[in-house]
């Protein structure tokens, strides 16, 4: 299993696609907002939490279909399925690899982009905390979606349609936590709820993803 | 480790392809699967490997004994030969890959990217991967496709060595590999194409 | 009474549903006509909401049936996963578009009703928004069915999606309550039957609800028959192609 | 016809939308059923003739 993680990280670094793309998208998305919404810093400050969370969420979404697609095409998935590594383990490791290559960089980049949208000072701590706790859920749910649509040609659009409704609770609680944090209100409850959803997703979804993979490998 | 298959029925998607497949492969033996394209060779191999659940019949062998290799050899072009082998060693839990590297003279190629290798070299790497799995029974699907005569000979020698060490192999191929202990099984005799038995939509209804 | 697994075989289901369908359809028509006509013509206006209260006879039943349709799909998906009951998987596929239409009706009538009461066409109210999410779930579910070739794999994958989707739908439901306090009035048809709406409104509403329920049942039976014939068509074509 | 007062537009439009959508799903189901039944009969007759 560790070999799987090491290989995925090596591939992400070597192929260079993994890190760069999602971060670039997050940056572009955040810089586009003022062009659309207007430069008034007051407006930007109030919508900053939501925009940052949406940017992170969409950045995760973009890199989901690559989780299994490459391994599906070059036969690695078939070979791993016949190896002692259980598919549940494969799904969990793929989610972890996706989080490390996509989720974590977003958490690191978010505060810097918060400056662009002049997020109130009190919000930064909560932004980092909620993203840190929320993005693993985005990866786990995304891995499940990727497993569902791996066998479908051009399944990327369908993948987004399936996964976005599942992202709803994490987005709601995550953005709410930052909004309340930025306004100085009590933001611990939404943060704990984000963590709850993440733990639930990490516990259940690898099994659902493995079941979907088994069906697609049939 | 003998592999015994008793009255196996395999399906591809909604349709059953083969029925009543029965054979046994003792250690040191090789079985060549013959049959026209689409007659179910790949389906049979995937069922033996456990990817596709069989419709009926039994596959009697020790657990974790079968190593499956298809056309797509699961090699990452950005990774070097050594890294690819190390990865598969990690997945299958074998400690060192030196035996596999020497068996296919991959020593000089170790740090070359898999993407920069010829078809023959890639095939040698995918065979080395088979050795790394450390599993006695090889299920190979058209292993010699896109290989020139010299590499086919090298492949046959490798399989013979594997058989010599008590392994066995089931190979779907059209090319005569000249293996010593090879029996041939023409699976067209087992072809029984009809709707899957568990598909209740086959017979007429109101 | 032979067990429900007897209906795993499509022939038995086709025969029984052919027998049941006219009755269920008839009941649906009667209840709908009686419920809606009674509610529309013979009930007084509400002192506060005026005549818009008449929208209750379509908004509430549609909303209830939209949720029940998804629950039915969840149960049939479970039956498929556990017992490989082919007709059950097809019933889930058949019910999805009907459930989606009920959700759209609930959304549309909710929005129209909201206009005079809350002053805007669309109000991000938790209950109305949860129906928007339910609509997205239906869309995703149906899209997944269409995207997959092999019917058995499609049934397996959509069942997994339905199971996981249901968990997240419930979480979203409560996340929305957390996110925005509601304008929506309390439960209209709560079972403990304390008088939250006057009896004169209550009877036609229950009849209209039965009407919607029977209509859902009739549509699902009818569409499941079509799904079974479509599956048989696919099997025959596959057989022909095999030669 | 009851006097719907100033809300007539809303009440009537919501009933229209509902009945319209219900009619749509019913007609779509019937149309789809007919199409599948026709193609099935075609294939089955072809099969019986051929068999």
XYZ file of C-alpha atoms in Angstrom:
718
model
C 0.000 0.000 0.000
C 2.830 2.368 0.831
C 4.351 1.518 -2.536
C 1.117 2.712 -4.133
C 1.288 6.024 -2.304
C 4.964 6.540 -3.098
C 4.368 5.788 -6.780
C 1.385 8.131 -7.024
C 3.293 10.961 -5.400
C 6.289 10.317 -7.666
C 4.023 10.327 -10.712
C 2.375 13.563 -9.592
C 5.712 15.261 -9.088
C 7.291 13.896 -12.228
C 4.286 14.461 -14.429
C 3.990 17.903 -12.822
C 0.338 18.002 -13.800
C -1.002 17.239 -10.365
C 0.259 20.108 -8.224
C 0.460 22.875 -10.729
C -2.942 22.586 -12.380
C -5.169 22.723 -9.332
C -3.165 25.519 -7.719
C -3.160 27.486 -10.964
C -6.912 27.039 -11.260
C -7.445 28.177 -7.664
C -5.344 31.290 -8.314
C -7.086 32.123 -11.570
C -10.522 31.496 -10.095
C -9.864 33.795 -7.173
C -8.391 36.565 -9.318
C -11.362 36.368 -11.693
C -13.861 37.078 -8.938
C -13.195 40.811 -8.544
C -13.543 41.241 -12.328
C -16.978 39.743 -12.094
C -18.110 41.136 -8.768
C -16.378 44.500 -8.855
C -13.366 45.834 -6.920
C -15.193 47.203 -3.840
C -13.197 45.704 -1.007
C -16.238 45.730 1.252
C -18.153 43.382 -1.039
C -15.112 41.205 -1.611
C -14.461 40.844 2.100
C -17.960 39.518 2.763
C -17.894 36.963 -0.038
C -14.212 36.012 0.419
C -14.876 32.896 2.561
C -17.394 31.503 0.094
C -15.202 32.245 -2.914
C -12.118 30.684 -1.337
C -14.036 27.564 -0.394
C -15.655 27.351 -3.856
C -12.250 27.784 -5.495
C -10.762 24.962 -3.425
C -13.776 22.736 -4.107
C -13.693 23.279 -7.874
C -9.902 22.828 -7.945
C -10.398 19.419 -6.290
C -13.184 18.590 -8.747
C -10.969 19.287 -11.748
C -8.362 16.697 -10.878
C -10.778 13.911 -9.918
C -11.132 12.038 -13.184
C -7.371 11.537 -13.371
C -7.412 9.514 -10.125
C -8.268 6.156 -11.750
C -8.354 7.007 -15.468
C -4.607 6.644 -16.091
C -4.380 3.350 -14.201
C -7.516 2.112 -15.941
C -6.125 2.779 -19.410
C -2.699 1.221 -18.957
C -4.015 -1.909 -17.221
C -2.549 -1.162 -13.795
C -6.012 -1.309 -12.212
C -6.569 -4.877 -13.494
C -3.198 -5.968 -12.152
C -3.692 -4.344 -8.749
C -7.126 -5.955 -8.524
C -5.438 -9.367 -8.826
C -2.746 -8.434 -6.296
C -2.919 -8.866 -2.511
C -3.701 -5.145 -2.176
C -7.462 -4.842 -1.463
C -9.414 -2.410 -3.660
C -10.628 -0.658 -0.506
C -6.993 0.039 0.308
C -6.411 1.229 -3.233
C -9.351 3.660 -2.978
C -8.148 4.990 0.394
C -4.581 5.431 -0.885
C -5.802 7.135 -4.055
C -7.883 9.541 -1.941
C -4.856 10.241 0.260
C -2.623 10.774 -2.791
C -5.223 13.125 -4.316
C -5.423 15.047 -1.034
C -1.657 15.345 -0.754
C -1.209 16.462 -4.345
C -4.295 18.686 -4.572
C -5.993 19.307 -1.231
C -2.948 20.245 0.827
C -1.486 22.761 -1.669
C -4.887 24.489 -1.723
C -4.807 24.838 2.057
C -1.341 26.357 1.835
C -2.327 28.740 -0.963
C -5.688 29.798 0.498
C -4.431 32.455 2.976
C -2.399 34.161 0.250
C -5.479 34.300 -1.955
C -7.455 35.500 1.068
C -5.331 38.621 0.897
C -6.436 39.191 -2.676
C -10.037 39.281 -1.517
C -9.030 41.072 1.701
C -10.558 38.497 3.961
C -10.841 39.994 7.486
C -7.860 39.143 9.691
C -9.847 36.987 12.103
C -10.860 34.685 9.255
C -7.453 33.316 8.248
C -7.089 30.857 11.123
C -10.567 29.494 10.521
C -9.972 29.374 6.757
C -6.922 27.183 7.164
C -8.573 25.005 9.805
C -11.773 24.432 7.833
C -9.928 23.718 4.579
C -7.486 21.419 6.347
C -10.379 19.434 7.817
C -12.685 19.704 4.803
C -10.482 18.892 1.788
C -9.929 15.248 2.811
C -13.700 14.775 2.497
C -13.581 16.352 -0.957
C -10.884 13.848 -1.939
C -12.717 10.851 -0.466
C -16.035 11.785 -2.111
C -14.195 12.576 -5.340
C -12.450 9.210 -5.333
C -15.849 7.534 -4.958
C -17.183 9.534 -7.907
C -14.092 8.704 -9.967
C -14.535 4.997 -9.210
C -18.179 5.182 -10.321
C -17.381 6.772 -13.664
C -13.999 5.187 -14.469
C -15.458 2.906 -17.099
C -17.337 5.657 -18.892
C -15.719 7.409 -21.830
C -15.576 11.178 -21.297
C -17.051 10.607 -17.847
C -15.628 13.922 -16.540
C -18.858 15.911 -16.865
C -20.953 13.124 -15.361
C -18.419 12.899 -12.536
C -19.008 16.571 -11.652
C -22.791 16.117 -11.812
C -22.569 13.175 -9.411
C -20.012 14.648 -7.031
C -21.168 18.283 -6.621
C -24.370 17.462 -4.708
C -22.266 15.265 -2.434
C -19.893 18.210 -1.807
C -22.804 20.382 -0.585
C -22.616 19.708 3.189
C -18.832 20.190 3.364
C -19.103 23.439 1.402
C -21.938 24.759 3.580
C -20.221 24.053 6.893
C -16.776 24.993 5.664
C -17.750 28.389 4.282
C -20.000 29.053 7.278
C -17.100 28.403 9.648
C -14.933 30.962 7.884
C -17.761 33.512 7.645
C -18.433 33.308 11.364
C -14.728 33.262 12.147
C -14.170 36.360 10.029
C -17.034 38.112 11.794
C -15.620 37.163 15.157
C -18.566 34.966 16.036
C -18.291 31.478 17.463
C -17.073 29.269 14.584
C -16.154 26.064 16.359
C -19.451 24.254 15.730
C -19.348 24.361 11.911
C -15.669 23.381 12.073
C -16.516 20.304 14.130
C -19.329 19.437 11.691
C -16.891 19.689 8.764
C -14.579 17.339 10.625
C -17.503 15.007 11.290
C -18.425 14.773 7.627
C -14.802 14.184 6.712
C -14.415 11.360 9.213
C -17.684 9.800 8.030
C -16.607 10.044 4.398
C -13.164 8.584 5.082
C -14.789 5.699 6.920
C -17.497 4.728 4.421
C -16.533 5.900 0.949
C -13.446 3.736 0.263
C -15.721 0.704 0.607
C -18.290 2.199 -1.764
C -15.505 3.143 -4.203
C -14.082 -0.395 -4.060
C -17.535 -1.853 -4.770
C -17.862 0.447 -7.776
C -14.368 -0.507 -8.993
C -15.170 -4.182 -8.690
C -18.229 -3.673 -10.881
C -16.288 -1.692 -13.463
C -13.499 -4.254 -13.583
C -15.920 -7.079 -14.249
C 0.515 -25.937 -7.228
C -1.885 -27.491 -9.707
C -4.718 -25.478 -11.169
C -7.918 -27.450 -11.734
C -10.888 -25.959 -13.539
C -14.144 -27.894 -13.382
C -17.152 -27.165 -15.655
C -16.471 -23.415 -15.697
C -18.939 -21.026 -17.409
C -17.711 -17.510 -18.215
C -19.629 -14.408 -19.268
C -18.668 -11.209 -21.011
C -21.136 -8.496 -20.074
C -24.711 -9.646 -20.610
C -23.778 -12.728 -22.640
C -22.389 -16.079 -21.601
C -19.466 -17.044 -23.816
C -18.062 -20.346 -22.544
C -19.571 -23.297 -20.710
C -18.300 -26.598 -19.359
C -14.635 -25.599 -19.436
C -12.667 -28.327 -17.704
C -8.877 -28.745 -17.606
C -5.992 -29.081 -15.181
C -2.462 -27.635 -15.284
C 0.155 -29.387 -13.135
C 3.341 -27.631 -12.011
C 5.907 -27.484 -14.791
C 3.240 -27.677 -17.500
C 2.055 -25.023 -19.942
C -1.354 -24.804 -21.573
C -1.767 -22.965 -24.868
C -5.269 -21.619 -25.469
C -6.245 -21.649 -29.112
C -9.413 -20.202 -30.598
C -10.580 -17.557 -32.973
C -10.661 -13.926 -31.922
C -13.596 -13.218 -29.648
C -14.079 -16.873 -28.806
C -13.503 -16.000 -25.142
C -9.787 -16.500 -24.485
C -9.454 -13.175 -22.711
C -12.715 -13.731 -20.830
C -11.475 -17.123 -19.635
C -8.163 -15.678 -18.455
C -9.887 -12.805 -16.642
C -12.202 -15.291 -14.928
C -9.241 -17.443 -13.867
C -7.509 -14.325 -12.515
C -10.626 -13.555 -10.465
C -11.484 -10.274 -12.185
C -14.739 -11.569 -13.637
C -16.869 -13.758 -11.370
C -17.635 -17.091 -13.114
C -21.254 -17.973 -13.948
C -20.807 -21.575 -12.886
C -18.152 -24.184 -12.190
C -15.069 -24.047 -9.980
C -11.482 -22.877 -10.117
C -9.506 -25.022 -7.671
C -6.081 -23.690 -6.777
C -4.181 -22.267 -3.826
C -5.149 -18.722 -2.936
C -3.039 -15.926 -4.448
C -1.437 -18.340 -6.878
C -2.395 -16.766 -10.200
C -0.539 -13.851 -11.795
C -2.425 -12.228 -14.644
C -0.855 -10.251 -17.503
C -2.807 -8.715 -20.338
C -1.881 -6.612 -23.377
C -1.871 -3.497 -21.238
C 1.202 -4.193 -19.119
C 0.626 -1.643 -16.375
C 3.950 0.128 -16.826
C 4.187 3.846 -16.153
C 6.201 5.577 -18.877
C 7.389 8.364 -16.549
C 8.905 5.842 -14.146
C 12.205 4.096 -14.753
C 12.515 0.325 -15.091
C 13.844 0.066 -11.548
C 11.047 2.182 -10.115
C 8.379 0.215 -11.974
C 9.742 -3.068 -10.659
C 10.158 -1.683 -7.150
C 6.530 -0.563 -7.222
C 5.234 -3.990 -8.250
C 7.539 -5.608 -5.702
C 5.964 -3.361 -3.064
C 2.451 -4.229 -4.188
C 3.127 -7.977 -4.192
C 5.312 -7.854 -1.103
C 8.421 -9.419 -2.617
C 11.572 -8.148 -1.091
C 14.190 -7.895 -3.848
C 13.819 -7.498 -7.554
C 17.374 -8.518 -8.510
C 16.299 -12.022 -9.580
C 13.752 -10.597 -12.011
C 16.207 -7.987 -13.302
C 18.909 -10.606 -14.029
C 16.431 -13.069 -15.604
C 15.612 -10.526 -18.331
C 19.012 -8.737 -18.542
C 17.381 -5.452 -17.466
C 20.520 -4.462 -15.553
C 21.750 -1.887 -18.116
C 18.236 -0.479 -18.571
C 17.496 0.044 -14.889
C 17.265 3.807 -14.840
C 15.878 4.268 -18.337
C 12.306 5.597 -18.409
C 9.782 2.928 -19.434
C 8.452 5.374 -21.990
C 11.781 5.409 -23.824
C 11.988 1.654 -24.447
C 11.241 -0.471 -27.507
C 8.286 -2.858 -27.572
C 10.617 -5.815 -27.020
C 12.253 -4.188 -23.995
C 8.860 -3.254 -22.591
C 7.725 -6.855 -22.969
C 10.814 -8.007 -21.091
C 9.992 -5.539 -18.327
C 6.402 -6.752 -18.083
C 7.673 -10.355 -17.890
C 10.094 -9.272 -15.158
C 7.031 -7.865 -13.397
C 5.497 -11.340 -13.564
C 8.558 -12.779 -11.864
C 8.335 -10.085 -9.193
C 4.827 -11.198 -8.287
C 6.356 -14.488 -7.160
C 3.211 -16.343 -8.133
C 3.564 -19.833 -9.648
C 0.689 -19.801 -12.155
C 0.995 -17.318 -15.018
C -2.078 -16.351 -17.037
C -0.808 -14.524 -20.137
C -3.037 -12.928 -22.770
C -1.312 -12.685 -26.191
C 2.107 -12.007 -24.582
C 4.047 -12.073 -27.853
C 2.038 -9.482 -29.740
C 4.286 -6.813 -31.466
C 7.441 -8.841 -30.729
C 10.026 -9.796 -33.337
C 11.294 -13.353 -33.696
C 14.317 -12.817 -31.488
C 12.226 -11.482 -28.590
C 9.654 -14.247 -29.040
C 12.472 -16.771 -28.631
C 13.663 -14.938 -25.513
C 10.108 -14.945 -24.170
C 9.781 -18.709 -24.816
C 13.083 -19.280 -22.991
C 11.838 -17.271 -20.014
C 8.611 -19.270 -19.820
C 10.565 -22.501 -20.107
C 12.772 -21.402 -17.209
C 9.643 -20.600 -15.199
C 8.227 -24.063 -15.951
C 11.582 -25.565 -15.014
C 11.253 -24.046 -11.540
C 7.904 -25.759 -10.994
C 5.717 -22.907 -12.211
C 2.948 -23.300 -14.761
C 1.498 -21.076 -17.429
C -1.730 -20.656 -19.355
C -1.069 -18.641 -22.486
C -3.550 -17.380 -25.065
C -1.595 -17.026 -28.285
C -1.604 -17.795 -31.993
C 2.186 -18.090 -32.318
C 3.940 -21.411 -31.804
C 6.218 -20.804 -28.802
C 7.945 -24.165 -29.029
C 7.508 -24.819 -25.325
C 8.554 -28.372 -24.272
C 5.699 -29.444 -22.009
C 2.944 -27.453 -23.723
C -0.504 -28.923 -24.293
C -2.955 -27.127 -26.515
C -6.575 -26.514 -25.660
C -8.897 -25.292 -28.355
C -11.637 -23.499 -26.481
C -14.004 -23.346 -29.450
C -15.348 -26.659 -28.145
C -16.554 -24.855 -25.025
C -18.121 -21.904 -26.813
C -21.815 -21.750 -25.840
C -22.962 -18.298 -26.709
C -26.296 -17.434 -25.188
C -27.799 -15.004 -22.716
C -26.491 -15.419 -19.174
C -28.404 -18.078 -17.271
C -29.091 -15.576 -14.464
C -30.603 -13.091 -16.921
C -34.376 -13.631 -16.641
C -35.126 -11.419 -19.628
C -34.199 -14.085 -22.142
C -37.578 -15.805 -22.504
C -40.723 -14.276 -23.864
C -43.160 -12.538 -21.563
C -46.403 -10.578 -21.859
C -49.576 -15.715 -0.844
C -46.283 -16.544 -2.521
C -43.335 -14.512 -1.287
C -42.320 -11.299 -2.953
C -39.224 -13.020 -4.340
C -41.599 -14.843 -6.646
C -41.770 -11.555 -8.539
C -38.068 -11.678 -9.313
C -39.051 -13.332 -12.527
C -40.247 -10.612 -14.907
C -42.997 -12.725 -16.423
C -44.803 -12.936 -13.076
C -44.367 -9.202 -12.560
C -45.685 -8.395 -16.021
C -48.789 -10.474 -15.457
C -49.509 -9.016 -12.015
C -48.787 -5.434 -13.007
C -50.948 -5.802 -16.100
C -53.765 -6.826 -13.766
C -53.100 -4.100 -11.176
C -52.397 -1.191 -13.497
C -55.954 -0.293 -14.565
C -57.160 -0.373 -10.959
C -54.320 1.761 -9.635
C -54.623 4.198 -12.521
C -58.363 4.447 -11.957
C -57.909 5.077 -8.237
C -55.305 7.711 -9.020
C -57.651 9.502 -11.410
C -60.548 9.434 -8.976
C -58.546 10.644 -5.976
C -56.827 13.356 -7.996
C -60.061 14.676 -9.457
C -61.956 14.529 -6.174
C -59.105 15.950 -4.124
C -58.223 18.799 -6.457
C -61.768 19.744 -7.365
C -62.850 19.680 -3.730
C -59.822 21.675 -2.675
C -60.042 24.121 -5.565
C -63.735 24.828 -5.660
C -65.235 23.999 -2.299
C -62.837 25.285 0.336
C -62.840 28.829 1.743
C -59.893 31.197 1.420
C -57.419 31.418 4.232
C -57.789 34.672 6.210
C -54.092 35.431 5.838
C -53.000 33.769 2.610
C -56.205 34.374 0.652
C -56.787 32.043 -2.263
C -53.156 31.003 -2.571
C -53.852 28.413 0.078
C -55.378 26.383 -2.765
C -51.857 25.703 -3.980
C -51.442 23.481 -0.938
C -53.307 20.671 -2.718
C -50.511 20.249 -5.242
C -47.441 21.607 -3.436
C -47.603 19.405 -0.337
C -48.492 16.087 -2.046
C -45.848 16.670 -4.727
C -43.211 17.411 -2.089
C -44.135 14.350 -0.056
C -44.136 12.090 -3.124
C -40.807 13.513 -4.306
C -39.186 12.312 -1.095
C -41.110 9.026 -1.069
C -40.007 8.318 -4.640
C -36.346 8.582 -3.588
C -37.018 6.342 -0.554
C -38.666 3.784 -2.850
C -35.606 3.934 -5.120
C -33.390 3.415 -2.066
C -35.349 0.329 -1.003
C -35.418 -1.155 -4.505
C -31.670 -0.493 -4.872
C -31.080 -2.356 -1.616
C -33.243 -5.261 -2.838
C -31.173 -5.332 -6.045
C -27.856 -5.262 -4.213
C -28.828 -7.931 -1.705
C -31.027 -10.271 -3.732
C -30.044 -9.500 -7.383
C -33.738 -8.926 -7.998
C -33.747 -7.677 -11.601
C -37.230 -6.190 -11.613
C -36.422 -4.193 -8.468
C -33.459 -2.499 -10.160
C -35.613 -1.642 -13.159
C -38.349 -0.315 -10.875
C -35.794 2.072 -9.360
C -34.786 3.206 -12.829
C -38.426 3.649 -13.789
C -39.271 5.654 -10.662
C -36.472 8.227 -11.056
C -38.043 10.422 -13.765
C -41.398 10.367 -11.945
C -39.707 11.410 -8.708
C -37.890 14.140 -10.562
C -41.120 15.488 -12.013
C -42.678 15.572 -8.537
C -39.625 17.451 -7.281
C -39.934 20.000 -10.089
C -43.643 20.418 -9.310
C -42.866 20.954 -5.620
C -40.185 23.513 -6.531
C -42.332 25.333 -9.083
C -45.454 25.534 -6.925
C -43.316 26.445 -3.891
C -41.701 29.300 -5.805
C -45.024 30.521 -7.242
C -46.672 30.316 -3.816
C -43.677 32.088 -2.291
C -44.005 35.063 -4.609
C -47.047 36.689 -2.982
C -46.147 35.497 0.510
C -42.413 36.216 0.673
C -42.169 38.737 -2.103
C -39.586 36.927 -4.207
C -39.755 34.163 -6.767
C -36.929 32.169 -5.208
C -36.144 32.214 -1.542
C -33.097 30.262 -0.269
C -35.239 28.585 2.314
C -33.855 25.306 3.690
C -36.806 23.169 2.687
C -37.144 24.617 -0.793
C -33.362 24.348 -1.283
C -33.293 20.734 -0.127
C -35.723 19.978 -2.941
C -33.319 21.679 -5.343
C -30.585 19.324 -4.093
C -32.949 16.358 -4.410
C -33.512 17.421 -8.004
C -29.738 17.328 -8.602
C -29.581 13.849 -7.075
C -32.308 12.650 -9.436
C -30.461 14.193 -12.388
C -27.180 12.504 -11.451
C -28.908 9.154 -10.851
C -30.648 9.172 -14.229
C -27.508 10.366 -16.029
C -25.527 7.477 -14.540
C -28.140 4.957 -15.751
C -27.894 6.330 -19.289
C -24.104 6.454 -19.297
C -23.468 2.760 -18.718
C -23.798 0.094 -21.385
C -24.109 -3.157 -19.490
C -27.485 -3.175 -17.676
C -26.285 -5.232 -14.714
C -23.289 -2.979 -14.095
C -25.549 0.050 -14.492
C -27.898 -1.362 -11.872
C -25.010 -2.047 -9.483
C -23.402 1.370 -9.870
C -26.652 3.326 -9.629
C -27.603 1.407 -6.492
C -24.293 2.335 -4.854
C -24.856 5.955 -5.906
C -28.396 5.859 -4.498
C -27.206 4.491 -1.152
C -24.383 7.017 -0.777
C -26.575 9.808 -2.165
C -29.250 9.132 0.425
C -26.772 9.504 3.280
C -25.562 12.811 1.885
C -29.133 13.981 1.158
C -29.986 13.599 4.841
C -26.801 15.402 5.863
C -27.558 18.200 3.378
C -31.081 18.489 4.777
C -29.725 19.345 8.240
C -26.783 21.312 6.908
C -29.315 23.603 5.202
C -31.240 24.165 8.426
C -27.923 25.224 9.957
C -27.176 27.480 7.035
C -30.281 29.580 6.812
C -33.277 29.837 9.130
C -36.413 28.961 7.237
C -39.441 30.994 6.167
C -41.296 27.779 5.385
C -44.275 27.069 7.641
C -44.135 24.087 9.937
C -45.102 20.580 8.978
C -48.546 20.647 7.419
C -49.284 16.954 7.679
C -47.569 15.942 10.896
C -48.767 12.545 12.072
C -49.561 13.521 15.635
C -52.430 15.383 13.996
C -52.457 18.406 16.230
C -54.535 20.883 14.373
C -51.999 22.821 12.349
C -54.480 23.222 9.532
C -58.219 23.308 9.844
C -60.217 20.164 9.065
C -61.933 21.749 6.103
C -58.575 21.988 4.332
C -57.371 18.689 5.674
C -59.711 16.217 4.014
C -59.226 17.300 0.381
C -55.503 17.449 1.043
C -55.373 13.817 2.159
C -57.383 12.737 -0.877
C -55.113 14.718 -3.175
C -52.131 13.062 -1.516
C -53.642 9.615 -2.164
C -54.191 10.730 -5.738
C -50.536 11.643 -6.146
C -49.512 8.401 -4.431
C -51.594 6.194 -6.706
C -50.447 8.191 -9.726
C -46.834 7.559 -8.723
C -47.573 3.840 -8.293
C -49.359 3.613 -11.628
C -46.567 5.436 -13.452
C -43.883 3.272 -11.847
C -45.714 0.032 -12.683
C -46.225 1.194 -16.256
C -42.666 2.418 -16.727
C -41.224 -0.723 -15.139
C -43.062 -2.783 -17.721
C -41.434 -0.662 -20.395
C -38.002 -1.086 -18.771
C -38.507 -4.853 -18.697
C -39.451 -4.884 -22.384
C -36.456 -2.672 -23.169
C -34.197 -5.083 -21.241
C -35.680 -7.998 -23.155
C -35.123 -6.134 -26.408
C -31.472 -5.652 -25.450
C -31.147 -9.353 -24.618
C -32.664 -10.408 -27.932
C -30.440 -8.056 -29.908
C -27.421 -9.368 -28.001
C -28.530 -12.905 -28.865
C -28.914 -12.013 -32.524
C -25.503 -10.428 -32.605
C -24.025 -13.594 -31.196
C -25.452 -15.463 -34.175
C -65.588 29.369 -10.485
C -64.483 30.592 -7.017
C -63.401 34.211 -6.706
C -59.614 33.898 -6.413
C -59.074 37.559 -5.796
C -55.763 39.191 -6.440
C -53.863 35.923 -6.178
C -55.733 34.335 -9.103
C -52.632 34.462 -11.314
C -50.543 32.543 -8.819
C -53.096 29.870 -8.041
C -53.995 29.258 -11.673
C -50.386 29.259 -12.876
C -49.300 26.756 -10.230
C -52.187 24.435 -11.125
C -51.355 24.868 -14.802
C -47.683 24.041 -14.187
C -48.583 20.987 -12.126
C -51.131 19.550 -14.532
C -48.805 20.344 -17.430
C -45.866 18.510 -15.863
C -48.007 15.538 -14.855
C -49.390 15.331 -18.396
C -45.833 15.547 -19.722
C -44.537 12.618 -17.661
C -47.624 10.525 -18.450
C -47.413 11.180 -22.186
C -43.664 10.644 -22.205
C -44.124 7.301 -20.466
C -46.821 6.227 -22.918
C -44.808 7.352 -25.933
C -41.709 5.553 -24.678
C -43.735 2.408 -23.935
C -45.193 2.372 -27.430
C -41.782 2.847 -29.037
C -40.173 0.011 -27.030
C -43.149 -2.306 -27.530
C -43.034 -1.732 -31.301
C -39.312 -2.404 -31.545
C -39.675 -5.486 -29.360
C -42.432 -6.916 -31.536
C -40.290 -6.244 -34.620
C -37.309 -8.092 -33.174
C -39.440 -10.943 -31.827
C -41.204 -11.465 -35.115
C -37.846 -11.398 -36.892
C -36.609 -13.974 -34.413
C -39.649 -16.250 -34.780
C -39.429 -16.097 -38.587
C -35.714 -16.728 -38.447
C -35.815 -19.482 -35.762
